[in-house]
Protein backbone atom coordinates (compact mmCIF):
# COMPACT_ATOMS: atom_id res chain seq x y z
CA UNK A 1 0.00 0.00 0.00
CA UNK A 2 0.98 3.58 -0.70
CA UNK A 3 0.72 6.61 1.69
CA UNK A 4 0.31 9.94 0.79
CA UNK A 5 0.09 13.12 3.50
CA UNK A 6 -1.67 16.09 2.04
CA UNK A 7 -1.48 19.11 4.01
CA UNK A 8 -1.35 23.38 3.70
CA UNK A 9 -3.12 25.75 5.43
CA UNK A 10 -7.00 26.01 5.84
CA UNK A 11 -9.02 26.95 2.90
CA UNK A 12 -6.49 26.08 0.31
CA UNK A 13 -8.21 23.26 -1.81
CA UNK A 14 -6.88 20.69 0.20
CA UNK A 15 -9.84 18.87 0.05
CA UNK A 16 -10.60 19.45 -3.57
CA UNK A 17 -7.16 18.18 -4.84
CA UNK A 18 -8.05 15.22 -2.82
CA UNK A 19 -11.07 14.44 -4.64
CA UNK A 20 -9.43 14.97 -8.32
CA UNK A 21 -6.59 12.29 -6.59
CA UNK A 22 -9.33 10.34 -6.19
CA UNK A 23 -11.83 10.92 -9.26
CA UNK A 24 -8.48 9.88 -11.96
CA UNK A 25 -7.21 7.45 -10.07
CA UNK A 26 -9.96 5.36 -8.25
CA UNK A 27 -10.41 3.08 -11.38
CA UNK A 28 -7.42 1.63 -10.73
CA UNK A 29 -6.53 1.38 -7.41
CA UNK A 30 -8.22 0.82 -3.99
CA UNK A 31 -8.59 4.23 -1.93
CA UNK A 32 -9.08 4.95 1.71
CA UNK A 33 -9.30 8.54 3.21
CA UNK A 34 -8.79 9.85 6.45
CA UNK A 35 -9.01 13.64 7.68
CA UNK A 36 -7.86 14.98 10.49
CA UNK A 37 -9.36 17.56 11.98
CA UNK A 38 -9.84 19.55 15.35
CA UNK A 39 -13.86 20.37 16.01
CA UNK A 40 -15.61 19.27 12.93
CA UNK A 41 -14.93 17.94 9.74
CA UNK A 42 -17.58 16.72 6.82
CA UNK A 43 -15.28 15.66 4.27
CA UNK A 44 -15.42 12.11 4.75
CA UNK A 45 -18.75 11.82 4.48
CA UNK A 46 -18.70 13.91 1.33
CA UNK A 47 -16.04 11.44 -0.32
CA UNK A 48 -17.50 8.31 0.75
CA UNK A 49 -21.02 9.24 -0.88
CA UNK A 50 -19.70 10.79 -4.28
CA UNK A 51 -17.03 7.92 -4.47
CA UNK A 52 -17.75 4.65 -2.41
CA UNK A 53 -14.32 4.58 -0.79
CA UNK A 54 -13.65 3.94 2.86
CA UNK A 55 -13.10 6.56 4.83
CA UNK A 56 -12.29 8.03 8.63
CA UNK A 57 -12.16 10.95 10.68
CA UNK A 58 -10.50 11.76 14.28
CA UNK A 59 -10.40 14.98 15.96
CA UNK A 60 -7.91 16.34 17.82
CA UNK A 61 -9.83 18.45 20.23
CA UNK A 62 -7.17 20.21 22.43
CA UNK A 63 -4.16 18.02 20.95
CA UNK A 64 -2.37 19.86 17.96
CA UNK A 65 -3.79 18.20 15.15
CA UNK A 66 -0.78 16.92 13.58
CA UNK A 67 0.62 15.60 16.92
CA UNK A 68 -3.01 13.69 16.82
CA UNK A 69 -1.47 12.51 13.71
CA UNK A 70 1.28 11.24 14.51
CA UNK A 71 -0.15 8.82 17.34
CA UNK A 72 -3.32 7.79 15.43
CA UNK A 73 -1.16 7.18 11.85
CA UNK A 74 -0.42 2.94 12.62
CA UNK A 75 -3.78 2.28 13.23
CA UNK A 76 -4.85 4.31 10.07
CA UNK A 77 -2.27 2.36 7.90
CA UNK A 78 -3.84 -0.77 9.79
CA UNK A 79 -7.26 0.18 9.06
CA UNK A 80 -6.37 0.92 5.59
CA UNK A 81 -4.71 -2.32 4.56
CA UNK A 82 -7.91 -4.49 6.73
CA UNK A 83 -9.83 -2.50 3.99
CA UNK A 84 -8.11 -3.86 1.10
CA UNK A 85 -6.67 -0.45 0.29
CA UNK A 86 -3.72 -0.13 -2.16
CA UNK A 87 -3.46 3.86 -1.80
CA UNK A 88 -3.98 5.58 1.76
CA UNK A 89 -4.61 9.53 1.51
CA UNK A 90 -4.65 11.29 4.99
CA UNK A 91 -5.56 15.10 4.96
CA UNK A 92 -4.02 16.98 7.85
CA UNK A 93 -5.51 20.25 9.23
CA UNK A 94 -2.81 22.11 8.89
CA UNK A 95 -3.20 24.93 11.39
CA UNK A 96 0.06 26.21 12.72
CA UNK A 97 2.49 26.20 9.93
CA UNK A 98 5.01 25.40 11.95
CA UNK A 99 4.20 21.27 12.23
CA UNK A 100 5.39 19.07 8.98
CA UNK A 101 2.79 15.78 8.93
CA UNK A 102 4.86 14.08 6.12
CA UNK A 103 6.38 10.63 7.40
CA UNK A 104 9.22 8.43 5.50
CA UNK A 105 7.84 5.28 3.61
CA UNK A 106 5.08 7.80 2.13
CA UNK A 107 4.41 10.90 -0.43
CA UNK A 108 4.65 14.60 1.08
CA UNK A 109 1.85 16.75 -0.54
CA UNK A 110 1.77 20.04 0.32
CA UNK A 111 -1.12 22.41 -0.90
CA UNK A 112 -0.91 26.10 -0.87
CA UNK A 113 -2.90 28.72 -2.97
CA UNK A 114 -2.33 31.65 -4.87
CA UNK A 115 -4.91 34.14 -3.99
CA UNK A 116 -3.10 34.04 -0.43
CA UNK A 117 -0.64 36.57 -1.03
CA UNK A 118 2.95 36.01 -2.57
CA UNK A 119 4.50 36.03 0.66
CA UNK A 120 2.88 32.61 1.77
CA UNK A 121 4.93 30.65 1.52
CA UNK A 122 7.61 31.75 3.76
CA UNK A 123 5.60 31.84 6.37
CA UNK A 124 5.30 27.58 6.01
CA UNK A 125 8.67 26.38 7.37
CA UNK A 126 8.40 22.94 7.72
CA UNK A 127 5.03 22.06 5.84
CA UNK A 128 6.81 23.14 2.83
CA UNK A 129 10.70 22.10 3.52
CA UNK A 130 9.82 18.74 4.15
CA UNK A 131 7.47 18.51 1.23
CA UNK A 132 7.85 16.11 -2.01
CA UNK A 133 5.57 18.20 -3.91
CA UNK A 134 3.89 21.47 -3.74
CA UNK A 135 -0.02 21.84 -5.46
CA UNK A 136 -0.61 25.62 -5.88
CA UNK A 137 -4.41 25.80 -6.28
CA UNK A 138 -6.56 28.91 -7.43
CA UNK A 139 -4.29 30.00 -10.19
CA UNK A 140 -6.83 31.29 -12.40
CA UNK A 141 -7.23 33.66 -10.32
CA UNK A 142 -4.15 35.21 -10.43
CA UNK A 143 -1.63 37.06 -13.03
CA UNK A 144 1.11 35.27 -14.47
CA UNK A 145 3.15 37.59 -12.68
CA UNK A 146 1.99 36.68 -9.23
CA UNK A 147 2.12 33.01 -9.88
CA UNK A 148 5.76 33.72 -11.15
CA UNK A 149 6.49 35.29 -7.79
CA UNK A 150 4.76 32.97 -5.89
CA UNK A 151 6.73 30.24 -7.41
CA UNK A 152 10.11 32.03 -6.54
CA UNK A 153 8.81 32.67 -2.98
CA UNK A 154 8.72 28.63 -3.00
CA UNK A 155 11.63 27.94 -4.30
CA UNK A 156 13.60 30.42 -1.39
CA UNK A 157 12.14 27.67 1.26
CA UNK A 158 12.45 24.96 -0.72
CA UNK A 159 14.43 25.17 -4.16
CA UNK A 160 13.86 21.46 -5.08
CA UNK A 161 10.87 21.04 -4.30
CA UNK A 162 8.35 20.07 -7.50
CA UNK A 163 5.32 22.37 -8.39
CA UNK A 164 2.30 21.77 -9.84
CA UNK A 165 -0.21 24.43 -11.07
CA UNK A 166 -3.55 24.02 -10.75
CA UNK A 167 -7.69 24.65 -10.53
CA UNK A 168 -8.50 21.96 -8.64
CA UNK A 169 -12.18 22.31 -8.93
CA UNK A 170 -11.65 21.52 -12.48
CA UNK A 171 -8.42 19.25 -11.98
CA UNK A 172 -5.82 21.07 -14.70
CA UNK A 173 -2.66 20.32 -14.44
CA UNK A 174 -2.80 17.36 -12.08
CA UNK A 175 -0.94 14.73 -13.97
CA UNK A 176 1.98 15.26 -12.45
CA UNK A 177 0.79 14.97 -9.19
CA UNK A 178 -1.11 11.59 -10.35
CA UNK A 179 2.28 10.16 -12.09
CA UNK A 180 3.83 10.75 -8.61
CA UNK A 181 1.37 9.37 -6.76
CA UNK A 182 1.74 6.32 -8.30
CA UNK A 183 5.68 5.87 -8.73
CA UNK A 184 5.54 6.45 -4.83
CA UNK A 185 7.22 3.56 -3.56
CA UNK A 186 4.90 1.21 -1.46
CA UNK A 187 4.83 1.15 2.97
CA UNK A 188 7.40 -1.62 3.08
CA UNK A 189 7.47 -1.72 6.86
CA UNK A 190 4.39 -0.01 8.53
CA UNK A 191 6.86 -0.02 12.31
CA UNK A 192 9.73 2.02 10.56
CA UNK A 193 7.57 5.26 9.33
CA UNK A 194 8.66 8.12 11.51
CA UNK A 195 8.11 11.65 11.20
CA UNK A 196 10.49 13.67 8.32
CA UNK A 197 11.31 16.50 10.54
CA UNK A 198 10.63 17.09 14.87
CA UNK A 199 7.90 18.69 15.16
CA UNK A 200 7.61 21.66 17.61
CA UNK A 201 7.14 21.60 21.45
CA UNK A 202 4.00 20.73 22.53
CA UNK A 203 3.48 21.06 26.26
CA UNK A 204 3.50 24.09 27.99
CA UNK A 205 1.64 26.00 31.18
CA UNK A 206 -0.83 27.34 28.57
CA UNK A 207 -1.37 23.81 27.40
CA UNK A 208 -2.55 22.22 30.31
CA UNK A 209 -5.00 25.15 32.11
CA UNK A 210 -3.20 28.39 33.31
CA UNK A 211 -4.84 31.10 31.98
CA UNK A 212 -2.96 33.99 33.71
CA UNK A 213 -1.01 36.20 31.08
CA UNK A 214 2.68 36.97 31.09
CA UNK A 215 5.49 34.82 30.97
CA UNK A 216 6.27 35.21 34.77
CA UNK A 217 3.05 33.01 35.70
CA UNK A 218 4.20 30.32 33.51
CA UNK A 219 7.05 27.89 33.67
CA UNK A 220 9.17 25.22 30.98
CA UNK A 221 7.87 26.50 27.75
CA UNK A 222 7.51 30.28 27.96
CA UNK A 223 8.38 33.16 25.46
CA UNK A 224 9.36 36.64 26.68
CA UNK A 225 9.11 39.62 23.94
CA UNK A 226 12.71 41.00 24.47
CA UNK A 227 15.76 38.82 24.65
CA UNK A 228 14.83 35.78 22.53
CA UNK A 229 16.76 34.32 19.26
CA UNK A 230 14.85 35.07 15.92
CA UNK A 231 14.53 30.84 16.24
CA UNK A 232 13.08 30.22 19.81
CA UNK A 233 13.91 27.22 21.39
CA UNK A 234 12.48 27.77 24.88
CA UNK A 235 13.92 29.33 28.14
């Protein structure tokens, strides 16, 4: 079975370069889905109607959604081959920016789009670094000089990483994406996969109750607004 991680920001056309994945390929191969999500998510349902395919859903609630990810992903593979699957797509939430869902033994897909200003992608770190792929969505929308500078803004994070171009509510420009998909070599041992890249700390005062503001009512993770490195690591 293959694995492939889509993830990017909300509102990008995750969702709806999911369902062109699915619409060209589903002929031949078997597809599960899973989304990840943190309150409520619908797309599931959506996919399993339109396209018979298994699918799943977990929520994250007050875990990050891509550390939610990480602990639920070996059941999903699990689930995925009890279903007979051949091709496993998992949609991450993609919230922060800062996490990077993409594991070894699988296909990084990250989706971004171009109506969300040129300077985007910078802001991704990880979620585009670690990426095998980059989908930039909504390009009709925009000039050929913005996509031109959108591209280059890519490339400064991530200069060999491979874009693809695209309106994914019509599916242009996808075959590519679809060719990779399908030269992605196969899970060959579901207890190696680990994550690409550490993601970031994830327990802190904050996390577990204290509501009181300022870093001196907080201890172990805290962030002061003078006297920190550009790249904070934690006091």
């Amino acid at each position: 079975m293959r694995l492939a991680v889509v993830a990017g920001p909300p509102s990008a056309g995750k969702t709806a370069v999911v369902r062109q994945i699915i619409r060209s390929l589903l002929g031949g191969h078997r597809i599960a889905y899973l989304k990840i999500d943190v309150v409520r998510a619908f797309e599931d349902e959506e996919l399993a109607t339109e396209f018979g395919i298994p699918t799943r859903k977990v929520y994250s609630g007050d875990l990050c959604p891509d550390h939610a990810g990480v602990m639920v992903m070996r059941d999903a593979i699990a689930w995925a081959e009890g279903e007979g699957a051949d091709l496993l797509l998992v949609e991450s939430a993609g919230l922060c920016l800062r996490c990077s869902p993409y594991t070894t033994q699988g296909l990084g897909i990250v989706v971004l789009s171009a109506i969300s200003g040129t300077n985007t992608p910078l802001k991704m770190s990880a979620m585009l670094a670690l990426a095998d792929i980059a989908v930039v969505t909504r390009i009709d929308l925009v000039s050929q000089a913005e996509k031109e500078v959108f591209r280059e803004r890519i490339r400064e994070v991530n200069p060999g990483l491979d874009i693809v171009e695209t309106n994914a509510v019509q599916g242009t420009g996808m075959r590519y994406l679809l060719r990779a998909i399908e030269e992605c070599p196969a899970i060959t041992d579901p207890d190696a996969i680990v994550l690409r890249g550490a993601p970031p700390l994830g327990v802190c005062t904050v996390c577990i109750g204290k509501t009181e503001i300022g870093w001196q009512h907080h201890f172990g993770v805290v962030r002061r607004l003078e006297g920190a490195d550009y790249l904070y690591r934690g006091d």
